[in-house]
XYZ file of C-alpha atoms in Angstrom:
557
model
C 91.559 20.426 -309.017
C 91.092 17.616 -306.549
C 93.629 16.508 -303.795
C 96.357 13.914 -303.889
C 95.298 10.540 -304.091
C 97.173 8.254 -301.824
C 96.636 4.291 -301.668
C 97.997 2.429 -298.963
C 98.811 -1.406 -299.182
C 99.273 -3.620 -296.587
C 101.222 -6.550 -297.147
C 99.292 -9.970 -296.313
C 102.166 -10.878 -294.054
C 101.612 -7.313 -291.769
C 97.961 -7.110 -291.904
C 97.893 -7.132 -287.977
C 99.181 -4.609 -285.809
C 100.659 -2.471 -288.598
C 100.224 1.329 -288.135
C 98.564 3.500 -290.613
C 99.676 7.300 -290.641
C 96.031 9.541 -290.561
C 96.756 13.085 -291.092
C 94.855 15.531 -288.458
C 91.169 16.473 -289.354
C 90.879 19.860 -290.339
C 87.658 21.446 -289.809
C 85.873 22.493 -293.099
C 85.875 26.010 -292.754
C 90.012 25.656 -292.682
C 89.780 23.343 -295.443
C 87.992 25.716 -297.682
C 89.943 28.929 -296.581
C 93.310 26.739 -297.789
C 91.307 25.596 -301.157
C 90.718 29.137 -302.099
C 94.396 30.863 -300.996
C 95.550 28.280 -303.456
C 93.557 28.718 -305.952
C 93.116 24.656 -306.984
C 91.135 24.486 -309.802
C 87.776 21.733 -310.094
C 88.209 19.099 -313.034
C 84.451 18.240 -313.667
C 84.949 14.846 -314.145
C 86.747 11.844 -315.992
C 86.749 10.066 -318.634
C 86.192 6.259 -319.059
C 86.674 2.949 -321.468
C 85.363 0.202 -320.152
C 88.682 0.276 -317.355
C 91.596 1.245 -319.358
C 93.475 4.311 -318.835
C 91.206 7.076 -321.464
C 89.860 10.064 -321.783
C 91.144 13.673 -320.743
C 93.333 14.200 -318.266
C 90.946 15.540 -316.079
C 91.168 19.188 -316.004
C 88.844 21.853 -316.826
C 90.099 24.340 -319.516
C 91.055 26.618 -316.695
C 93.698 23.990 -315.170
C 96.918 24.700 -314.880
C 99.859 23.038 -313.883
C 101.987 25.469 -311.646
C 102.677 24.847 -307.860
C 100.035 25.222 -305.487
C 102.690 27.674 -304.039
C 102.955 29.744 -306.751
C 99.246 29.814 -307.484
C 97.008 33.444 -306.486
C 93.829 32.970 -304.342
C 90.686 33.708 -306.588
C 86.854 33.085 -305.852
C 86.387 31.562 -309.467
C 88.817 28.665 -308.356
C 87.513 27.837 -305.585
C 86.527 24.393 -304.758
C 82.852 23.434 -305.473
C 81.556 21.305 -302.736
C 80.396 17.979 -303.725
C 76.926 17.556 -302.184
C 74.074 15.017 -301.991
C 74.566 11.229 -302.036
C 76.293 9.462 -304.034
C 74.780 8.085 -307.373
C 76.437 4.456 -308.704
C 74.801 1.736 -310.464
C 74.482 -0.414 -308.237
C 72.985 2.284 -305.646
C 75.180 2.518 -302.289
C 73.490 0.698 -299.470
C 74.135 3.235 -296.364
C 75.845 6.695 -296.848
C 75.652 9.018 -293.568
C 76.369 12.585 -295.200
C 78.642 14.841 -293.538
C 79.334 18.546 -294.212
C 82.093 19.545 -296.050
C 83.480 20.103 -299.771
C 83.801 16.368 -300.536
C 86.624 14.984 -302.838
C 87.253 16.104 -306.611
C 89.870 14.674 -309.273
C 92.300 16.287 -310.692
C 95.909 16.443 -312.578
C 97.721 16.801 -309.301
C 95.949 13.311 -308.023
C 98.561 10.858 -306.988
C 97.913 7.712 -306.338
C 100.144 6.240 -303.615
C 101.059 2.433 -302.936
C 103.698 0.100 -302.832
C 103.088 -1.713 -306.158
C 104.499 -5.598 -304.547
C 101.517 -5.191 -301.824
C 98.115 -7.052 -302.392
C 96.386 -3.955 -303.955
C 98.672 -3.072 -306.621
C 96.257 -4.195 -308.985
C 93.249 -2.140 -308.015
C 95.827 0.602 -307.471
C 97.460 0.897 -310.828
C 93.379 0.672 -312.434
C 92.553 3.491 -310.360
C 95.056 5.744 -311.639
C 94.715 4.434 -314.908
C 91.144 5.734 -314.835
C 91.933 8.833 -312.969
C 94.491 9.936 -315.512
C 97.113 10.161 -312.482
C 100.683 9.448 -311.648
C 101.335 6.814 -308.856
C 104.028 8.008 -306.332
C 105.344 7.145 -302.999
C 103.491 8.624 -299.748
C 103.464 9.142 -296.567
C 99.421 9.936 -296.668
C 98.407 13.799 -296.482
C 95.426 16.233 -296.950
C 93.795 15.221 -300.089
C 94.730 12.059 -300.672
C 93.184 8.552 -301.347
C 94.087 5.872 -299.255
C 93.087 2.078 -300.033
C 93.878 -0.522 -296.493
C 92.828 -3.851 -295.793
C 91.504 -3.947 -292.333
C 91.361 -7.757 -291.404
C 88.249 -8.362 -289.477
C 85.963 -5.160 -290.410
C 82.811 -5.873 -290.224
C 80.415 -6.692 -293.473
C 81.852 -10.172 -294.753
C 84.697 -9.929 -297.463
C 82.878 -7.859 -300.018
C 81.777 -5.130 -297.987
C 84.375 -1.768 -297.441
C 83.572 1.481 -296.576
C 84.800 4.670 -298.137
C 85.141 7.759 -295.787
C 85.597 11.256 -297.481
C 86.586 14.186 -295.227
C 88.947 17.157 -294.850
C 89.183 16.440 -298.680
C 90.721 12.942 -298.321
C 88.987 10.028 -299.165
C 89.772 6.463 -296.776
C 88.503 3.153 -298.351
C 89.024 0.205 -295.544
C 87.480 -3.230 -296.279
C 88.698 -6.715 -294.960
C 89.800 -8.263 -298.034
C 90.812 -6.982 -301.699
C 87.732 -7.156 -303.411
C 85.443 -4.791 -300.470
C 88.371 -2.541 -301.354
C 88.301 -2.967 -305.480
C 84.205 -2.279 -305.024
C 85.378 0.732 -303.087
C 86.897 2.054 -305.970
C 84.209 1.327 -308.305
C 82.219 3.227 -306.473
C 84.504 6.113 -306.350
C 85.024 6.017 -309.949
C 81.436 5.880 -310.799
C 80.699 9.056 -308.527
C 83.442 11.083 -309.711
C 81.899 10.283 -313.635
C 78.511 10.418 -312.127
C 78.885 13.692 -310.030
C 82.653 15.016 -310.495
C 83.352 13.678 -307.383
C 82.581 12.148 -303.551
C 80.540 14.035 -301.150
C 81.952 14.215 -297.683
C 80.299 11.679 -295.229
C 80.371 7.743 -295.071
C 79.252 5.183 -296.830
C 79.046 1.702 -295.856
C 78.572 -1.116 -298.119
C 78.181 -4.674 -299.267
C 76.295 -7.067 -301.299
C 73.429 -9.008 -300.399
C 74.386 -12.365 -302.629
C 77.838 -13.224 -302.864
C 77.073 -14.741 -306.356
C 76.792 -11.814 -308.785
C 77.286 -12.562 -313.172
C 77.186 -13.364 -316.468
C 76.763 -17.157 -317.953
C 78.005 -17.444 -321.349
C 77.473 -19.862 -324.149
C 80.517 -19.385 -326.440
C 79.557 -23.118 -327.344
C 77.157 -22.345 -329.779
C 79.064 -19.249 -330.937
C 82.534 -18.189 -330.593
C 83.338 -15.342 -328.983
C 86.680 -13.914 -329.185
C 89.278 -13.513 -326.102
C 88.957 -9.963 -326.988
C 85.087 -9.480 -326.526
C 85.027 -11.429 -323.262
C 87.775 -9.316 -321.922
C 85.633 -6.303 -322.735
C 82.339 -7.769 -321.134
C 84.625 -8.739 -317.727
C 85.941 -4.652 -317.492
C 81.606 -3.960 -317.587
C 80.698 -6.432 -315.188
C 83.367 -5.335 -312.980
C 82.240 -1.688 -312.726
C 78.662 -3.512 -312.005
C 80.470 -4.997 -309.126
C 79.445 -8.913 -310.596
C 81.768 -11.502 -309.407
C 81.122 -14.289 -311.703
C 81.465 -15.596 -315.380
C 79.900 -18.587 -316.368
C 81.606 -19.916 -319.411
C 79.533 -22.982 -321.094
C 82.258 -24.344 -323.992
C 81.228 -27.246 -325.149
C 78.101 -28.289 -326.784
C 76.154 -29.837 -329.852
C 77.457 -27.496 -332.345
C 81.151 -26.956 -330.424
C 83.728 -27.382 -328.489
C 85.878 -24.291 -328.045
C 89.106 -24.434 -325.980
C 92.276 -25.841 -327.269
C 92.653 -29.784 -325.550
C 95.479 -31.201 -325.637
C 94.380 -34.604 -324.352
C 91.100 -34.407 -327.207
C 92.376 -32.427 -330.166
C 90.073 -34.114 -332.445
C 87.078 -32.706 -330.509
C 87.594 -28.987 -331.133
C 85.998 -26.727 -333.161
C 87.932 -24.798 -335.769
C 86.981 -21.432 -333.983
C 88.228 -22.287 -330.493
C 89.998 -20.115 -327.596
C 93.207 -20.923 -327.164
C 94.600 -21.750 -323.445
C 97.092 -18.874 -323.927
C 93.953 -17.098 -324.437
C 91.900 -18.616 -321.867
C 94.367 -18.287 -319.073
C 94.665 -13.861 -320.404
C 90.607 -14.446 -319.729
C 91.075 -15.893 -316.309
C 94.162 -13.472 -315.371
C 91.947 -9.990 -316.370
C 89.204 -11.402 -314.544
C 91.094 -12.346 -311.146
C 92.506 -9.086 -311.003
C 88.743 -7.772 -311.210
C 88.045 -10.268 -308.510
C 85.654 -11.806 -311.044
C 85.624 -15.890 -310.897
C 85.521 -17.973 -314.107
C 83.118 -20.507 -313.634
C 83.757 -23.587 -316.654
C 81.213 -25.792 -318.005
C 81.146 -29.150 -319.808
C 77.214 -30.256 -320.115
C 77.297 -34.215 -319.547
C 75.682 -36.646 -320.267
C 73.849 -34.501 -322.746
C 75.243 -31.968 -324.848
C 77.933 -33.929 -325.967
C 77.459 -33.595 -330.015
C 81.051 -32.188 -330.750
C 82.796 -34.893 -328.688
C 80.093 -37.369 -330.522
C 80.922 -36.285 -333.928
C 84.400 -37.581 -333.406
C 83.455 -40.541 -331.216
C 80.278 -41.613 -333.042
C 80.922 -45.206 -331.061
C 79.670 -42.928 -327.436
C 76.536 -42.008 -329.075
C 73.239 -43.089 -326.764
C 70.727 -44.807 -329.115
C 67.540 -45.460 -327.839
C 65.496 -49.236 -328.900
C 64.781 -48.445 -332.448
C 68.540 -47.603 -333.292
C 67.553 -43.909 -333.607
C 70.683 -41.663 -332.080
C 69.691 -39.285 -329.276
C 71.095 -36.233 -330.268
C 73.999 -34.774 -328.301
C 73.723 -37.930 -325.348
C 76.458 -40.250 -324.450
C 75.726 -44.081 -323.501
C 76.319 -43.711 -319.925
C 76.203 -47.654 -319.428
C 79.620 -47.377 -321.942
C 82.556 -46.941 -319.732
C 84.657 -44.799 -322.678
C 81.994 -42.075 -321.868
C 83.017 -41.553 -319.004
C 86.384 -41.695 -319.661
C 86.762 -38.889 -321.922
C 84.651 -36.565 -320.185
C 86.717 -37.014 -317.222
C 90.170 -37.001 -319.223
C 88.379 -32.934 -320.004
C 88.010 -32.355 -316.649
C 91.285 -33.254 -315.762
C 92.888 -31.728 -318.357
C 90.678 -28.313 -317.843
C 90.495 -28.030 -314.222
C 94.198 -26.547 -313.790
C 93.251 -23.773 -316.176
C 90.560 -22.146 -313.928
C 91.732 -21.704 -310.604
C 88.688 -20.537 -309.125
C 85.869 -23.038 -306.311
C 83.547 -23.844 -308.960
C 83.085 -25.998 -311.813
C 79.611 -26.640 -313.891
C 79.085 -30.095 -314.819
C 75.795 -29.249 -316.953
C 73.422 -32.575 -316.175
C 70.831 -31.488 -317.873
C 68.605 -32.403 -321.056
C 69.687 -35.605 -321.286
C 67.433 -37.082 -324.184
C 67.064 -40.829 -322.160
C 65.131 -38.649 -319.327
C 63.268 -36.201 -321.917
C 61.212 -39.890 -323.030
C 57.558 -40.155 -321.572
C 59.334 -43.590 -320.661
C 62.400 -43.923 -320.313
C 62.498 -47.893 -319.113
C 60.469 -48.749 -322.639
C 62.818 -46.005 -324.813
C 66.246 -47.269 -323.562
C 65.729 -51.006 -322.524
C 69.707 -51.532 -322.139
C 69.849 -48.291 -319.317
C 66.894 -49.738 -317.779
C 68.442 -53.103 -317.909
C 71.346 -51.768 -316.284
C 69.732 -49.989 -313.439
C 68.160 -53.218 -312.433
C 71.590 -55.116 -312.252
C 73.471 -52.235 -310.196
C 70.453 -50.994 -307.836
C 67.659 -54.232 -307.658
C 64.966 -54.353 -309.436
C 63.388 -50.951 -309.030
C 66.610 -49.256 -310.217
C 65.051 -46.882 -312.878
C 67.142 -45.174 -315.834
C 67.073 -41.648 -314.062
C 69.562 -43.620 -310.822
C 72.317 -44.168 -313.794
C 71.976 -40.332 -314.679
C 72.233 -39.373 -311.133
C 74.850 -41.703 -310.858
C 76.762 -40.373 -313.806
C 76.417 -36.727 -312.117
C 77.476 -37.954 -308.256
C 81.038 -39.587 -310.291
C 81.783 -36.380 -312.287
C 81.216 -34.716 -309.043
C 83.518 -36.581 -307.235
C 85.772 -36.037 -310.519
C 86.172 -32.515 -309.939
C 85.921 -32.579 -306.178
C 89.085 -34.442 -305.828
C 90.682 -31.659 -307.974
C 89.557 -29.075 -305.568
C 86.130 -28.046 -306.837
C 82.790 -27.458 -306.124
C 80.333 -29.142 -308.044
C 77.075 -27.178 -309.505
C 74.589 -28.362 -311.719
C 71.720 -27.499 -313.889
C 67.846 -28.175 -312.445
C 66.753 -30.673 -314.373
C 69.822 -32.907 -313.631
C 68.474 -33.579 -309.548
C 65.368 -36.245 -309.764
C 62.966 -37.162 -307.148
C 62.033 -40.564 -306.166
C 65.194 -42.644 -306.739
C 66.990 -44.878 -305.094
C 69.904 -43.045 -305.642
C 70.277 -39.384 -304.460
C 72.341 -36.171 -305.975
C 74.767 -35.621 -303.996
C 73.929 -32.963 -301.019
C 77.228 -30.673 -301.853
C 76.317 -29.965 -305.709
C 74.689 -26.693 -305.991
C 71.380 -26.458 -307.694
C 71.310 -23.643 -310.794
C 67.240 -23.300 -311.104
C 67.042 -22.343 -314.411
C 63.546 -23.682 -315.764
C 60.280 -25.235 -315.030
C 59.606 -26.045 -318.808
C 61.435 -29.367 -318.880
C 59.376 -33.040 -318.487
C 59.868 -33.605 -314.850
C 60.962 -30.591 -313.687
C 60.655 -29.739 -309.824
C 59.401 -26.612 -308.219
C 62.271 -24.497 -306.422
C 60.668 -24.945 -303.146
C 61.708 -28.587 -303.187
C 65.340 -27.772 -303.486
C 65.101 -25.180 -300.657
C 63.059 -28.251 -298.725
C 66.057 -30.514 -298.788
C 68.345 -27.806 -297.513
C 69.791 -27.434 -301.348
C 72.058 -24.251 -302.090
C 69.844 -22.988 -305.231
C 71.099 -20.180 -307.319
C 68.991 -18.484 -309.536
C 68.842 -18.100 -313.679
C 65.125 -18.030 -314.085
C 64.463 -18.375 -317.679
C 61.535 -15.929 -317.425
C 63.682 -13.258 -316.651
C 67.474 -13.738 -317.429
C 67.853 -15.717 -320.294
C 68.790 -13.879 -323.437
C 68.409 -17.117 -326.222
C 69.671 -15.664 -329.657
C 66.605 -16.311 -332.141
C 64.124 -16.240 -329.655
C 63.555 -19.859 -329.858
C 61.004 -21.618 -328.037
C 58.339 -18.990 -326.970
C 62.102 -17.028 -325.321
C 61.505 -13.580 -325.827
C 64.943 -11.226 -325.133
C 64.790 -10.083 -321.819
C 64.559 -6.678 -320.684
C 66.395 -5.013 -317.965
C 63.093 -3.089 -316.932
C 61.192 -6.549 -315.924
C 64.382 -7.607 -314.383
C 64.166 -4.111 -312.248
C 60.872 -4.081 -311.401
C 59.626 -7.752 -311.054
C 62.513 -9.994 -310.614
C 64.612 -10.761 -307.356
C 66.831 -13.268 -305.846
C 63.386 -14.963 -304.502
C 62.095 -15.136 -307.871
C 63.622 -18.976 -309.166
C 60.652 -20.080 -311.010
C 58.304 -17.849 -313.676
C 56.965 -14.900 -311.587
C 56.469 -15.382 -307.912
C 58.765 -15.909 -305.038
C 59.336 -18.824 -303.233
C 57.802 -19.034 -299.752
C 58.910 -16.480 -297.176
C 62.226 -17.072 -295.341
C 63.030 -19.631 -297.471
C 65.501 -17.655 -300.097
C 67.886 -16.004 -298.131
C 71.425 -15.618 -299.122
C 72.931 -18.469 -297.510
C 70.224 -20.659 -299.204
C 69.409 -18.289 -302.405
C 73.364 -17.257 -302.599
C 72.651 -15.181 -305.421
C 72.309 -15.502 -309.554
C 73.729 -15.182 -313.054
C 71.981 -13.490 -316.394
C 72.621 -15.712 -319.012
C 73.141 -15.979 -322.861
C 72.441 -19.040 -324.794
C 73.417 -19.028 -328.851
C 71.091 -21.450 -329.594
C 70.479 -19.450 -333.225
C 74.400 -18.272 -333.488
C 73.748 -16.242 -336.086
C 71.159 -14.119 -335.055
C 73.210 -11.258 -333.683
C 76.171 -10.261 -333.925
C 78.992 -10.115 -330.876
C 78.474 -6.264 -330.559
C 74.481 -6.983 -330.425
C 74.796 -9.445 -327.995
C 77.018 -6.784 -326.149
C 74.625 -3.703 -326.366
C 71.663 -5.857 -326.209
C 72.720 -7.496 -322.471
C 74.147 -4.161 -321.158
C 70.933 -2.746 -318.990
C 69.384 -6.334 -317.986
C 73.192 -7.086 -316.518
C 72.686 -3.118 -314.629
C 69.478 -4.496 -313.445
C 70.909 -7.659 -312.505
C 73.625 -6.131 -310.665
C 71.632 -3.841 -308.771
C 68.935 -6.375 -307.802
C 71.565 -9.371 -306.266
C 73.416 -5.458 -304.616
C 70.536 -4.649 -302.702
C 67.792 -6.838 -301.098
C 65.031 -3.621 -301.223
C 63.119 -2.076 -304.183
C 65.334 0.000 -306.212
C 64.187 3.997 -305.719
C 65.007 5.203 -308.851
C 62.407 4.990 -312.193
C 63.506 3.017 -314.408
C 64.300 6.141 -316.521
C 66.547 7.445 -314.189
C 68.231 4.502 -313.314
C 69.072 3.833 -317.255
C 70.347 7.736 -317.228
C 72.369 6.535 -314.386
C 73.664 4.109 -315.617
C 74.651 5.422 -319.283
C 76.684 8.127 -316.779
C 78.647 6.096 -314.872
C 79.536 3.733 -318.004
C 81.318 7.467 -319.302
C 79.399 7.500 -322.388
């Protein structure tokens, strides 16, 4: 049997200057003599779901429920010190190992917290997953306590979890270091039936950690998103990418477009359960509408937008940008969209767009080219109208509060109109006509994050020479450095304020090709690898082997 679990919360208006009560130290050997005169018995471990509430209750078949009073002192319930460090996917940065017995779980766990405080959420998940009652304190022996410490060093992520006399103290400066504290607490206990005494001290090296998800292509339900947000939030990723409009669909509810959705579509009832579940995980929701290109379900019902190039031939999926209407229903959708995803970023796509994909664009589209010349003299080229097109949606979504990112192949060089500075590069290929090395972005002072398509693009159908990634290259070969095929960019030039961090991503371009509970299994250990590679800026330790061991541990299955 472990010791009470207490979580403290700390109301945002009395972060500073409130008092936390710290029961005394006790020294091991008076720790261990108590342990044994009352007789607590061990649970080996818990249980797990994907974050709901599951499992056993966490006691061994030995448990019992009778007072710790009541119970007689015998050496085969005795407390079996948690030793070694402790073993989470991703791998704890820093732990300084102390001695003593460590924490355990058990049925007598409480967690503790006032449940209108700012870490009632990551409260009620912990005991959820413990199998535990939440009570009132005050703090003692045993227990777990959860407090934001404004000002702790590590940047907002970081917390550090402190296990001793049989209590276990996780401090961070804001929510999610303290959610990431439990993560890791949860994925020792399923890991290693528990904490070892001693510190450990940690934080991410990128502060942009995910998944980017076409559920253009293919529709995904609310459910099966929900389930992927509870596994990236045990991986500690921050981010979800969600790309929902393409060619083939367009799949959120609109209000101000009905005739543009697809038949299989999210609701925003559903959309906003999406964005709740993952705020609570302190996971962001990152939207995408791909423009000018990528357009084909708004084009089927607004054939009149369609780009055509001199012969008459359609471009498939681009919008006329020289037609005003274009860009007044893509930002009616941004409008309209923007209030339902409350997080900094929004995706405005840029790339592909078929005009720029021609040897010659000027000869191909003689009307864009035509244009350029009148609005930017008479070396205004076709690619200053695209750039254009992406500076206005960025100033679209800016003045509703967002930040603008876009894909690679949307920034050009050469023209006589430039991106705009604040849209953040996603480096995603160097297959595309035109496409710029990494190094260039990083030049020009650009924030680049990285989705290398030789590494973390899973393309259903394996179109285009894409072969399914594997989590073992992504392990062993990839890193935050890595934007472009193999090798890194040039030293010092990829550090996380310029190299923030990265997303794996999955791209239905063959929808039927897998199923949703392929896609699920078959993303699983690339997104581990992921997670611990954008964790920790040094070679992993463990083999591969061991580290997908590890990881099948601390998923509980």
């Amino acid at each position: 049997m472990g010791l009470p679990v207490r979580i403290t919360r700390i109301a945002r208006v009395d972060l500073f200057g409130r008092r936390r009560r710290v029961a005394p130290r006790r020294p091991y050997a008076v720790l261990a003599l108590l342990a044994a005169a009352l007789a607590l018995p061990v649970a080996a471990g818990c249980a797990h779901d994907g974050g709901a509430a599951s499992g056993s209750s966490g006691r061994t078949a030995g448990d019992d429920d009778r007072s710790t009073q009541a119970a007689a002192p015998s050496s085969a319930t005795r407390i079996t010190p948690v030793t070694g460090t402790p073993r989470t996917v991703p791998a704890v940065r820093s732990f300084t190992a102390r001695g003593g017995p460590g924490w355990r779980p058990s049925s007598a766990v409480r967690v503790v917290t006032d449940t209108d405080g700012p870490l009632a959420d990551e409260a009620r998940l912990l005991a959820g997953e413990l199998k535990v009652t939440i009570a009132p304190g005050p703090a003692r022996a045993g227990d777990v306590e959860l407090a934001l410490r404004p000002g702790q060093r590590g940047g907002p992520e970081s917390y550090e979890l402190t296990t001793r006399d049989g209590r276990v103290l996780i401090t961070a400066p804001d929510e999610a270091g303290v959610f990431y504290g439990t993560r890791t607490l949860v994925q020792s206990v399923r890991s290693g039936g528990g904490v070892p005494e001693g510190v450990i001290a940690d934080a991410p090296d990128r502060p942009q950690r995910g998944l980017h998800l076409d559920i253009a292509r293919k529709h995904f339900t609310a459910e099966w998103i929900e389930a992927r947000l509870r596994e990236m939030a045990d991986l500690k990723l921050n981010q979800l990418g969600l790309h929902f409009s393409d060619d083939q669909g367009f799949r959120i509810e609109s209000a101000s477009h009905p005739e543009i959705v697809s038949p299989e579509h999210l609701t925003k009832a559903e959309v906003r359960r999406i964005v709740a579940l993952a705020t609570s995980l302190h996971i962001t929701v990152i939207p995408e509408i791909d423009s000018p290109g990528h357009l084909g379900a708004v084009l089927k019902a607004h054939p009149d937008l369609q780009l055509r190039d001199a012969t008459g031939t359609p471009s498939r999926g681009a919008v006329d940008i020289s037609l005003p209407g274009a860009a007044g229903i893509v930002d009616d959708l941004l409008r309209e969209f923007t209030p339902l995803f409350p997080g900094p970023y929004w995706h405005l796509g840029s790339d592909e767009y078929r005009a720029l994909m021609a040897r010659d664009p000027q000869g191909s589209y003689p009307h864009l080219a035509d244009l350029a010349r009148q609005r930017y003299g008479s070396q205004g080229r076709v690619q200053d109208l695209a750039t254009a097109w992406l500076n206005d949606r960025a100033a679209v979504v800016r003045s509703l509060g967002k930040k603008a990112k876009a894909w690679n192949d949307g920034f050009f060089r050469g023209g006589l109109v430039a991106p705009d500075q604040a849209i953040e590069v996603e480096y995603w290929t160097g297959r595309e006509l035109g496409a710029r090395d990494p190094q260039e972005y990083l030049n020009e002072g650009r924030t680049v994050v990285n989705l290398n398509d030789q590494y973390l693009y899973y393309v259903l159908g394996e179109p285009n020479e894409f072969r399914y990634p594997t989590g073992e290259l992504i392990y062993k070969e990839w890193s935050p450095a890595v934007l472009r095929g193999t090798a890194p960019v040039a030293a010092g030039t990829a550090d996380p304020r310029r190299v923030p961090g990265g997303r794996f991503a999955v791209w239905c371009d063959h929808p039927d090709a897998q199923t949703p509970d392929q896609v699920a299994n078959g993303i699983r250990l690339p997104l581990a690898a992921v997670a611990q590679r954008l964790w920790d800026p040094r070679p992993p330790k463990l083999p591969w082997q061991d580290f997908t061991a590890l990881y099948t541990a601390v998923r509980g299955g």
